[in-house]
Coordinates of N, CA and C in Angstrom, one line a residue:
Chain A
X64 N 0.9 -1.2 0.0 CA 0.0 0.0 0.0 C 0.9 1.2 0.0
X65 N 0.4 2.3 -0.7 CA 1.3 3.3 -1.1 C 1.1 4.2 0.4
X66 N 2.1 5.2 1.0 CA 1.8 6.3 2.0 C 1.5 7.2 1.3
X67 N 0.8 7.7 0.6 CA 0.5 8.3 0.1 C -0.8 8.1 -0.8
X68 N -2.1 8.0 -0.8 CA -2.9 7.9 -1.6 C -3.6 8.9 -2.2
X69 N -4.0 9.5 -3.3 CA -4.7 10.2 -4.0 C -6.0 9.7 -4.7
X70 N -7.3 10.2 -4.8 CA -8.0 10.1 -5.3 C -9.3 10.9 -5.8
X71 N -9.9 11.1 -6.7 CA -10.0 10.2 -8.1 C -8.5 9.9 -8.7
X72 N -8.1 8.7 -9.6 CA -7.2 9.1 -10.3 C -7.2 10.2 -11.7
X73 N -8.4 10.5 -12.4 CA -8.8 10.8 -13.2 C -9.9 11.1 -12.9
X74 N -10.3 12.8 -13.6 CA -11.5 13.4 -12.9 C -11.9 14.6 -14.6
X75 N -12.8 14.2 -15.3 CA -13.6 14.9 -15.9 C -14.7 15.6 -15.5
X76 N -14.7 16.7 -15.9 CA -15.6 17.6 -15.3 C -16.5 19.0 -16.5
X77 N -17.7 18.9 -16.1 CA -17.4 20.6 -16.7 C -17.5 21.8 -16.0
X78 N -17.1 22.9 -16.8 CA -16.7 24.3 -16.5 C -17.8 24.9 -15.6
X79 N -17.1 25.1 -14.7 CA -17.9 25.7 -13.4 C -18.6 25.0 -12.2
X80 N -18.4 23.3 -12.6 CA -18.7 22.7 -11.4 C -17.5 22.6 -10.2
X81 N -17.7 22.4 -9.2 CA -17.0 22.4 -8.3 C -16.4 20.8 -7.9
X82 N -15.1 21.3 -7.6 CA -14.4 19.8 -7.8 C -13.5 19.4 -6.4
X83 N -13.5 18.5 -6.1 CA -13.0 18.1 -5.1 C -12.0 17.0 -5.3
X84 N -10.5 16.8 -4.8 CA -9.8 15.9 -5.3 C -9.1 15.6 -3.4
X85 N -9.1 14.1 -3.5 CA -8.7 13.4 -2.1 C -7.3 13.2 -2.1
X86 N -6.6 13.0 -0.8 CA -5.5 12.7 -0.2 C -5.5 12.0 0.9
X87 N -5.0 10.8 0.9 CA -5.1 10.1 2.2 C -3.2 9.7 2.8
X88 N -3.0 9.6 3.9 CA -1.9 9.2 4.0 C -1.3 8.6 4.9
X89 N -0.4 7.8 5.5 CA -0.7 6.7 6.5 C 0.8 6.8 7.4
X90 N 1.4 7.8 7.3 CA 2.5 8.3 7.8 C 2.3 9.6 8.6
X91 N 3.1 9.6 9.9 CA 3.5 10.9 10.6 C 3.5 11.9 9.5
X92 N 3.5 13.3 9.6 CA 3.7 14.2 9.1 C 4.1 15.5 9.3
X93 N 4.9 16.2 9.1 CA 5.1 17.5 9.6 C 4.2 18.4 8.6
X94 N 4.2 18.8 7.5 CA 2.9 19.2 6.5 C 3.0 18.4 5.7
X95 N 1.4 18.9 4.6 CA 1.2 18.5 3.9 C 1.2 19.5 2.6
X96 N 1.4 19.0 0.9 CA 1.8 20.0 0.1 C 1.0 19.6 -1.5
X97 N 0.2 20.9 -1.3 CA -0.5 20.2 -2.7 C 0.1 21.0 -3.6
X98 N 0.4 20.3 -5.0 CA 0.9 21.1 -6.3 C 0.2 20.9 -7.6
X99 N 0.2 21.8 -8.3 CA -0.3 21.6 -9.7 C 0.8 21.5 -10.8
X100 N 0.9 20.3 -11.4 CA 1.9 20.1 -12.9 C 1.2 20.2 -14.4
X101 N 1.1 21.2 -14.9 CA 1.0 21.6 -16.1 C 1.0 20.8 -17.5
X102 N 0.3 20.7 -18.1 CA 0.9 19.7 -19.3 C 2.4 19.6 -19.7
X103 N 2.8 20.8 -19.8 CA 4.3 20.8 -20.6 C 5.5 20.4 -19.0
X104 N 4.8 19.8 -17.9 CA 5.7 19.3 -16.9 C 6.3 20.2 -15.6
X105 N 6.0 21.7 -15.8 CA 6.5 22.5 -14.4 C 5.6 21.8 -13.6
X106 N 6.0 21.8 -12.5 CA 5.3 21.8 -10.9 C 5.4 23.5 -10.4
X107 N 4.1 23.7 -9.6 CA 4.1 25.1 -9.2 C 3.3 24.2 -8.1
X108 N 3.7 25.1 -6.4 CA 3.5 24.5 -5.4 C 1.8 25.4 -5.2
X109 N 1.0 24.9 -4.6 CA -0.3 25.7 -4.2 C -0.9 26.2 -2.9
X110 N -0.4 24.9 -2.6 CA -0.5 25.1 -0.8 C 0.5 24.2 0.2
X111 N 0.9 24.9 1.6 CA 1.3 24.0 2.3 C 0.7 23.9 3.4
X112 N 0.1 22.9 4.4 CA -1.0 23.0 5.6 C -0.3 22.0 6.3
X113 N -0.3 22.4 7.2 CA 0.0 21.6 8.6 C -1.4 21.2 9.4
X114 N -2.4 22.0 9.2 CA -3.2 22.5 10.4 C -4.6 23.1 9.2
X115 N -6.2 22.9 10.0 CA -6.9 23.9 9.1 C -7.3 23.9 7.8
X116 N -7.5 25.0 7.3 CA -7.9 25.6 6.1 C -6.8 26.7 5.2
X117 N -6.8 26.7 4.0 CA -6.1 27.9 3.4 C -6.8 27.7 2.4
X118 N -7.2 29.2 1.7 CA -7.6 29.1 0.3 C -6.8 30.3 0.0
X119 N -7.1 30.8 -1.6 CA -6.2 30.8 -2.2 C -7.1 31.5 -4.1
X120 N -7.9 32.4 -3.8 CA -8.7 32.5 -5.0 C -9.7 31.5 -4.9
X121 N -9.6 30.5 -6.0 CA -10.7 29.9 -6.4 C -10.3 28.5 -5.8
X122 N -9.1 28.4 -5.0 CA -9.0 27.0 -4.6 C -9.0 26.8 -2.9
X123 N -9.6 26.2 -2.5 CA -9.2 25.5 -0.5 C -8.7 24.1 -0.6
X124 N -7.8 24.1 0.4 CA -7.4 23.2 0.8 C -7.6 23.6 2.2
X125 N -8.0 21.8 2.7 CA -8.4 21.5 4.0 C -7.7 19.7 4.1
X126 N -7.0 20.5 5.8 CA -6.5 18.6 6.4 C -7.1 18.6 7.5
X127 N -7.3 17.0 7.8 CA -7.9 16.4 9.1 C -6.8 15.4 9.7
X128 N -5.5 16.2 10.2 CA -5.1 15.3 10.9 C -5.0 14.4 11.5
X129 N -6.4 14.0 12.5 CA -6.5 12.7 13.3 C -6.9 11.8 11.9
X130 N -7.5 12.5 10.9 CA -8.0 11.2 10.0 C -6.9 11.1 9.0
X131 N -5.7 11.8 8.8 CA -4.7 11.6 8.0 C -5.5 11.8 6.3
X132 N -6.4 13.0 6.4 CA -6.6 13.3 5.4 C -6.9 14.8 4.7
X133 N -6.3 14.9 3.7 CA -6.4 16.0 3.3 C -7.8 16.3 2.1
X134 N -8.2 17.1 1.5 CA -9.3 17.6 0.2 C -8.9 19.3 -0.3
X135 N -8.8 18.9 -1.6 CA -8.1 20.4 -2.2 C -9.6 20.2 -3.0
X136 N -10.0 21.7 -3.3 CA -11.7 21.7 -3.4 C -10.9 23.0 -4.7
X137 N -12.0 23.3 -6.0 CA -11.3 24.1 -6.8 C -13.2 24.3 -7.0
X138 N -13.7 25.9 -6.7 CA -15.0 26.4 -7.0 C -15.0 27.0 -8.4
X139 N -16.0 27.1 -8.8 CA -15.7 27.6 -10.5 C -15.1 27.2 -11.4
X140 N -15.0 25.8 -11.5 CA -14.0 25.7 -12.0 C -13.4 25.8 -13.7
X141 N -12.4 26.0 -14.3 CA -12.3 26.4 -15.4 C -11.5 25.7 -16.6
X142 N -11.7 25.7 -17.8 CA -10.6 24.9 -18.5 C -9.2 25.2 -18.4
X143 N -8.3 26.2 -17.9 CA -7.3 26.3 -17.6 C -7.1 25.6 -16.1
X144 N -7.9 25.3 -15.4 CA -7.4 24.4 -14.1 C -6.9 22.8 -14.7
X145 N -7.1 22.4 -16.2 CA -7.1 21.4 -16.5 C -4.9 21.4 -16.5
X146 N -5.1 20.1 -15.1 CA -3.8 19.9 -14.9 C -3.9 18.4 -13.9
X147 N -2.7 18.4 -13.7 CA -2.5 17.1 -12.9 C -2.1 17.9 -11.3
X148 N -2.8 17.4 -10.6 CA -2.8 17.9 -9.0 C -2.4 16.9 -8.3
X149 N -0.9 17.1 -7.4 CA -0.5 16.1 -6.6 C 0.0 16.7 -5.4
X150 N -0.8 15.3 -4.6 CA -0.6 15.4 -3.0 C 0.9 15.3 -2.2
X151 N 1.9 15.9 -1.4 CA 2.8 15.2 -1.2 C 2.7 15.6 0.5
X152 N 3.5 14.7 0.9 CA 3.4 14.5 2.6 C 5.0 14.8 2.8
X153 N 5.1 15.7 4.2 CA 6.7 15.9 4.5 C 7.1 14.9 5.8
X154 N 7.8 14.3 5.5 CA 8.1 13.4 6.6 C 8.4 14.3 8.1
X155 N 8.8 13.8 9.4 CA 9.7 14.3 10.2 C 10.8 14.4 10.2
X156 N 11.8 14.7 11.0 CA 13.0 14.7 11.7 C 14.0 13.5 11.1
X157 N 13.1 12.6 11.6 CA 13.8 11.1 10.7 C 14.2 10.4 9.8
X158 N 12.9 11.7 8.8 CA 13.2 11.3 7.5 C 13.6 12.4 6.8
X159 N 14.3 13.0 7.9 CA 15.1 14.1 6.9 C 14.2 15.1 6.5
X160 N 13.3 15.3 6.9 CA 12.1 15.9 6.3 C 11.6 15.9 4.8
X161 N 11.9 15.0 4.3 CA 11.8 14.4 3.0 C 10.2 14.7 2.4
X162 N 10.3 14.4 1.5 CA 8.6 14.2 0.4 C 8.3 13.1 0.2
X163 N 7.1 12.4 0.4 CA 6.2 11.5 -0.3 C 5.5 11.6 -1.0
X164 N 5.8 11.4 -2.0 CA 4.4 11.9 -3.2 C 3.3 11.2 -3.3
X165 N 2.1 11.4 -3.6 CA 1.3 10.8 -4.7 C 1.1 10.9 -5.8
X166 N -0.1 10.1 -6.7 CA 0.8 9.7 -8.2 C 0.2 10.6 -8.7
X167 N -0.4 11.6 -8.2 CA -1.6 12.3 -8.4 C -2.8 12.2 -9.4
X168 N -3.3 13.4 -10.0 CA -4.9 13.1 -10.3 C -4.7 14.2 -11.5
X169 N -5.4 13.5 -12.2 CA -5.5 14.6 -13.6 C -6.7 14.8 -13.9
X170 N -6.9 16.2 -14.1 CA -7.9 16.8 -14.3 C -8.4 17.6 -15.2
X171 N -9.3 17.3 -16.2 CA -9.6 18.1 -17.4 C -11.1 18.7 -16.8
X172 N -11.2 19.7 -17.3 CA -12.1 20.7 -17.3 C -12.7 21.0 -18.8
X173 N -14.0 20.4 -18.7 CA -14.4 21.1 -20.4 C -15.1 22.2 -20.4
X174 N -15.5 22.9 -21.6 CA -15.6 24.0 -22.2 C -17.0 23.7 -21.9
Chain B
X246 N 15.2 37.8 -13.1 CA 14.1 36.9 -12.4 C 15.1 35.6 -11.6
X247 N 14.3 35.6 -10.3 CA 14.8 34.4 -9.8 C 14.3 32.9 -10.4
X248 N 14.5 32.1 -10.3 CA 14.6 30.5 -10.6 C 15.1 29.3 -11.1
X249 N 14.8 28.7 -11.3 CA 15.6 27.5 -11.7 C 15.8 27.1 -13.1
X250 N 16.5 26.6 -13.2 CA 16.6 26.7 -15.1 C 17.1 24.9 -15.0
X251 N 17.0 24.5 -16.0 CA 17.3 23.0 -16.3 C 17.6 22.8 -18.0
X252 N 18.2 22.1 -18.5 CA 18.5 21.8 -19.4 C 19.2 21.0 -20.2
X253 N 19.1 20.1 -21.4 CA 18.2 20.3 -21.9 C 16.7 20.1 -21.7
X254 N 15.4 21.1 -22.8 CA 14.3 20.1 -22.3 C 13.9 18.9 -22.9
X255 N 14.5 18.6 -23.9 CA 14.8 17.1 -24.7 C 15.6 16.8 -24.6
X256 N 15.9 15.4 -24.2 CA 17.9 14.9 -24.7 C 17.5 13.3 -25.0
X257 N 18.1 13.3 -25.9 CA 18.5 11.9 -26.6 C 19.7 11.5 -26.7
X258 N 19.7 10.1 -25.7 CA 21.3 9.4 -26.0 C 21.4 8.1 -26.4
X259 N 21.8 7.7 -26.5 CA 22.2 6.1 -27.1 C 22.3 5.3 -25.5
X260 N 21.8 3.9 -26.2 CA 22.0 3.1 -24.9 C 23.5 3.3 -24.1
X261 N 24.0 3.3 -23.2 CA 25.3 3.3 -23.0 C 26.3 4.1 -22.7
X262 N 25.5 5.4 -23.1 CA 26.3 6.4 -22.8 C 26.0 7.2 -21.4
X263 N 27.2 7.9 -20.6 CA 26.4 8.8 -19.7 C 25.9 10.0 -20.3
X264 N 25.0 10.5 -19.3 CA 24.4 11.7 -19.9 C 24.5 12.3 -19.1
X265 N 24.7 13.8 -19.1 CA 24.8 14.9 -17.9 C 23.3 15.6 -17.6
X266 N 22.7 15.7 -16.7 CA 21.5 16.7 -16.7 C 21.5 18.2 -15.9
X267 N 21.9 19.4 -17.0 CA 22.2 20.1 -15.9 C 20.8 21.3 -15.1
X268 N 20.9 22.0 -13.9 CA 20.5 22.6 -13.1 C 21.0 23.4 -12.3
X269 N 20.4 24.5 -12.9 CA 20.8 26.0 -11.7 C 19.9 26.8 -11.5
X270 N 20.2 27.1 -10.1 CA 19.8 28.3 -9.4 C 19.7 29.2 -8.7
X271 N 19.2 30.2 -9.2 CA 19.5 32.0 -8.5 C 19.0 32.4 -7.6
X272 N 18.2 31.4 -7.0 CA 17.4 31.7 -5.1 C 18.2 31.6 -4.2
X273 N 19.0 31.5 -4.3 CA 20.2 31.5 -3.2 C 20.0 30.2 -2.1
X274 N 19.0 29.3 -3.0 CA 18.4 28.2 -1.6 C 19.9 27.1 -1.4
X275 N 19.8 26.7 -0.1 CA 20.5 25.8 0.4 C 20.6 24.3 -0.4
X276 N 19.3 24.2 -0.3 CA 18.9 22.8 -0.9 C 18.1 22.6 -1.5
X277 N 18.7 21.4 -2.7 CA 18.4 21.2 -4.4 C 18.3 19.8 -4.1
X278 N 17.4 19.1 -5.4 CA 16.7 17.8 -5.6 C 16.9 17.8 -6.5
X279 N 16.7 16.0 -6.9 CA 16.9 15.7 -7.9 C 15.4 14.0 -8.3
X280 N 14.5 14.7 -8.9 CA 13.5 13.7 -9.0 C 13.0 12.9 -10.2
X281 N 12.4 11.6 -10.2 CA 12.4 11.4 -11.3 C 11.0 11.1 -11.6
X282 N 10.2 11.2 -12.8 CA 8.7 11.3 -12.8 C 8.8 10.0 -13.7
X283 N 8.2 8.7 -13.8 CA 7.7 8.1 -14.7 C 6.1 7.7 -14.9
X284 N 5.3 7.5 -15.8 CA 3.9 7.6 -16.8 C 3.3 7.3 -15.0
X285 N 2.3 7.5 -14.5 CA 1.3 6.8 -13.3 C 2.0 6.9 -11.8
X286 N 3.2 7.5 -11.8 CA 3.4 7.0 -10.4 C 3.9 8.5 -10.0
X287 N 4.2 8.4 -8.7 CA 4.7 9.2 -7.9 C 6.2 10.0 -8.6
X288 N 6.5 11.4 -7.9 CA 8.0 11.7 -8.4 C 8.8 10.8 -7.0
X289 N 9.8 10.4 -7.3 CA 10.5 9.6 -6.3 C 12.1 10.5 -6.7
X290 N 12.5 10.5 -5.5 CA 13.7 10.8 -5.0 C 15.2 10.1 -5.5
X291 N 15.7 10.6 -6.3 CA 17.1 10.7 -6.8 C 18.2 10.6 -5.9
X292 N 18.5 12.3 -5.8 CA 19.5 12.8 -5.0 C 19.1 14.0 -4.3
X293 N 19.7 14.3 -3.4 CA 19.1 15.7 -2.9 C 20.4 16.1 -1.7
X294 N 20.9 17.9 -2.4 CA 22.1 18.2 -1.5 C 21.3 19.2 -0.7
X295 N 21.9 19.4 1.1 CA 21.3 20.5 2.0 C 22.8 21.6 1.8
X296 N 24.0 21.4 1.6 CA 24.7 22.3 1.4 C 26.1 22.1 0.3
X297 N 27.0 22.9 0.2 CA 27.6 22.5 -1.5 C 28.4 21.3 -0.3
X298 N 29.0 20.9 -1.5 CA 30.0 19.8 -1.5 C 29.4 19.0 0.0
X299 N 28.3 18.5 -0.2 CA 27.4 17.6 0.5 C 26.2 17.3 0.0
X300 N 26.1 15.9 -0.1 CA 24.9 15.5 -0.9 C 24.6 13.9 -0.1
X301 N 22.7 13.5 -0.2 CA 23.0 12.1 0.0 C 21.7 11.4 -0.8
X302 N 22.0 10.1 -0.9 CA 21.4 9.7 -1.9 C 19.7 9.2 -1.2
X303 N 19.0 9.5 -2.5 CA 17.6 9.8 -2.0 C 17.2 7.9 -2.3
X304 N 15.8 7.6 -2.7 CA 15.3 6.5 -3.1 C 15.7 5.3 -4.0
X305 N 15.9 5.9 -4.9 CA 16.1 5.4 -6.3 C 17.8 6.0 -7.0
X306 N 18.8 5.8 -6.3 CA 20.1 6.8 -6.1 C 21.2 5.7 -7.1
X307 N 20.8 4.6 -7.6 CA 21.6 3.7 -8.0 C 21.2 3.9 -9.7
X308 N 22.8 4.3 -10.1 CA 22.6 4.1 -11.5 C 23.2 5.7 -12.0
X309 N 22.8 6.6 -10.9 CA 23.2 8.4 -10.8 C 23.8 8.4 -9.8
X310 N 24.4 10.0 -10.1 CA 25.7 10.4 -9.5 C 25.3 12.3 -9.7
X311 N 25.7 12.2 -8.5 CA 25.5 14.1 -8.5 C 27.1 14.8 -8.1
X312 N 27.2 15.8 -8.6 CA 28.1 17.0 -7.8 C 27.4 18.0 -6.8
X313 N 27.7 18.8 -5.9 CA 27.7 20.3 -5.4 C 29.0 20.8 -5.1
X314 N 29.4 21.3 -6.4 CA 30.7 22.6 -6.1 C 29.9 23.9 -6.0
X315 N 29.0 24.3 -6.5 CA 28.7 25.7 -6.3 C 27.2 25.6 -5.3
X316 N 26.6 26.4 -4.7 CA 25.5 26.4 -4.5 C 24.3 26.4 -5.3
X317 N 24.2 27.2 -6.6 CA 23.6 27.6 -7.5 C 23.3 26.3 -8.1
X318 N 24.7 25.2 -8.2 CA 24.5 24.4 -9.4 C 24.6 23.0 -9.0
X319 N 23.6 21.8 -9.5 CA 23.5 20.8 -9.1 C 23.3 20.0 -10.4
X320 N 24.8 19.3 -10.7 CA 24.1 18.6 -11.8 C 23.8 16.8 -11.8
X321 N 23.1 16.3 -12.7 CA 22.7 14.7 -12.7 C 23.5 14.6 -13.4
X322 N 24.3 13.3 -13.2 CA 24.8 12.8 -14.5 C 23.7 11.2 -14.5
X323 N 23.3 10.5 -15.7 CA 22.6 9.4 -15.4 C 24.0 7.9 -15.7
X324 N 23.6 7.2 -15.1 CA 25.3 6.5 -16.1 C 24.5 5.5 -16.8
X325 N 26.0 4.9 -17.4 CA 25.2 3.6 -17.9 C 24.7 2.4 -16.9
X326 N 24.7 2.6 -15.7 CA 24.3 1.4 -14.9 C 23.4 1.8 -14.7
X327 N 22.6 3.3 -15.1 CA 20.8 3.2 -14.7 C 20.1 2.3 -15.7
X328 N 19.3 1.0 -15.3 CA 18.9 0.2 -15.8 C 18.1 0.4 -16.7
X329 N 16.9 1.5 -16.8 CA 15.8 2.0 -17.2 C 15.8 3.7 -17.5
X330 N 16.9 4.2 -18.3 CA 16.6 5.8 -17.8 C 16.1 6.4 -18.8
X331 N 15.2 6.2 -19.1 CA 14.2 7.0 -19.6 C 12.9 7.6 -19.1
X332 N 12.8 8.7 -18.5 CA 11.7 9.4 -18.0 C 12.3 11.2 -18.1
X333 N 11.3 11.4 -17.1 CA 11.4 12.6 -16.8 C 11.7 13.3 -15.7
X334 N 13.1 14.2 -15.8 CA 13.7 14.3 -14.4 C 13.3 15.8 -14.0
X335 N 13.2 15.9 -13.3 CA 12.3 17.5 -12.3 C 14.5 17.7 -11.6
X336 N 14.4 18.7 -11.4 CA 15.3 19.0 -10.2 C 14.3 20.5 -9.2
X337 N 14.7 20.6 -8.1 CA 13.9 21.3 -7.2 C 15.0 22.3 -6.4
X338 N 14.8 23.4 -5.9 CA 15.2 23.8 -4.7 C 14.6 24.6 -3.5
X339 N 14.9 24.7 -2.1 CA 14.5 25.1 -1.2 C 15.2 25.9 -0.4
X340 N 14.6 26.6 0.2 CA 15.5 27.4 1.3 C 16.8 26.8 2.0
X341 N 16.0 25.4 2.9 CA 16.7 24.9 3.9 C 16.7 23.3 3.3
X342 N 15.6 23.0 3.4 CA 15.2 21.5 3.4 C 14.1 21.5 4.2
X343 N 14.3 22.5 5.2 CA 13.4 22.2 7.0 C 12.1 21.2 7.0
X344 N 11.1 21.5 7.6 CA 9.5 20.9 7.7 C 8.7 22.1 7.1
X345 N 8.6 22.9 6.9 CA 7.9 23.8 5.9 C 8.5 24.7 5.1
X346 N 9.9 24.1 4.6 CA 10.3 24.8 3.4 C 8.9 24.4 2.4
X347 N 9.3 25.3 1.5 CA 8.7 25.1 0.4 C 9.6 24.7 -1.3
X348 N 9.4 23.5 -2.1 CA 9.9 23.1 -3.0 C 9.6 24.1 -4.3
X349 N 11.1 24.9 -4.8 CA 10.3 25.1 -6.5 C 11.1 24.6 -7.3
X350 N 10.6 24.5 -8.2 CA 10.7 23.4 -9.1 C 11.1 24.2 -10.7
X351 N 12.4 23.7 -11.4 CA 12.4 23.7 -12.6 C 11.7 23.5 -14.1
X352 N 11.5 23.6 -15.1 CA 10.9 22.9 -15.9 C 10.7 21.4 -16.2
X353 N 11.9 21.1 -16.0 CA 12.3 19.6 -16.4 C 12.7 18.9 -17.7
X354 N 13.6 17.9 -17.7 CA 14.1 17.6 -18.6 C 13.6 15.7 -19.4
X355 N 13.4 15.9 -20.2 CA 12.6 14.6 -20.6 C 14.1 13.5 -21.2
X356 N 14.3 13.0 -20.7 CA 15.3 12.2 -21.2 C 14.7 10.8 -22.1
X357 N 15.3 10.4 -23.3 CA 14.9 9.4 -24.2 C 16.5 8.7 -24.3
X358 N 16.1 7.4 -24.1 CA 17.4 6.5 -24.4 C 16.7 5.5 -25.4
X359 N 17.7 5.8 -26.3 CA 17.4 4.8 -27.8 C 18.0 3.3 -27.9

């Protein structure tokens, strides 16, 4: 079983519904880090949560620590949100504070 | 502009040969990564230096080989002992490393072995 799980893996939608993409994870964690990767491959980071709520424009992300789960929620959403969204977990101390990724979730947004 | 630059963003080599992958950066961060993306799965862990001429090897570390002489600059070489090296390699850098640095990320380099 992966430490890191994501889900949907694959999420069609259309323009202006509200979308929600899961993260579950089965490891300690010091934060959690959601990113968006673009077709042509950049990663650009979106959020980092330890704790709570953060939004961010048109996107929130929310973790539930005791349940080792996170939800990045995207309102309005648009054909340029169409990207691959991935969850990653920061280890502790022990692990060097390292990353665990998930394989993330790709997301198209129609017109 | 600050960030990370990578290069090339295509490279094609023959079975056998090493390849160099290089990466620099003008954020003045401590610490740089080195990740590798293949089709469905996770980025998994390369190499990753917290200061120059210090580096240690991350997950999947067999087959590459890194330097840190400068801060700025971290490069991949892949050798011929990487069994499978064809994917796509991200390099990253961060402030520190710490528990809420934050990772940014270069474009990436798509490597093809023929």
């Amino acid at each position: 079983k992966n430490e890191v799980e994501q889900s949907p893996q694959n999420l069609t939608a259309q323009e202006g519904e509200f979308i929600t993409i899961n993260c579950s994870y089965s490891v300690g964690i010091s934060a959690l880090h959601w990113l968006q990767q673009h077709p042509g491959g950049g990663i650009v980071s979106l959020f980092m949560l330890s704790s709570g709520k953060k939004k961010h424009g048109r996107l929130i992300a929310t973790i539930n620590i005791q349940e080792k789960h996170s939800s990045l929620h995207i309102t309005a959403s648009h054909p340029r949100d169409s990207a691959v969204y991935i969850c990653a977990v920061k280890g502790g101390w022990d692990s060097n504070y390292q990353l665990i990724w998930g394989a993330g979730t790709k997301l198209i947004i129609k017109p | 502009d600050g960030g990370i630059t990578q290069s090339p963003k295509y490279l094609f080599r023959k079975e056998g040969q090493n390849v160099t992958l290089s990466c620099e950066q003008n954020l003045n961060h401590d610490a740089m990564y080195w990740y590798r993306q293949d089709p469905g799965q996770g980025l998994r862990l390369i190499y990753y230096s917290q200061i120059v001429n210090d580096f240690q090897k991350g997950d999947i570390a067999e087959g590459y080989s890194v330097s840190r002489e400068k801060k700025e600059s971290f490069p991949l070489t892949v050798t011929s002992a990487q069994k499978n090296p064809t994917a796509f390699y991200l390099c990253a850098s961060s402030i520190a490393g710490g528990a809420f640095d934050t990772q940014y990320f270069g474009p990436g380099t798509r490597l093809t072995v023929l």
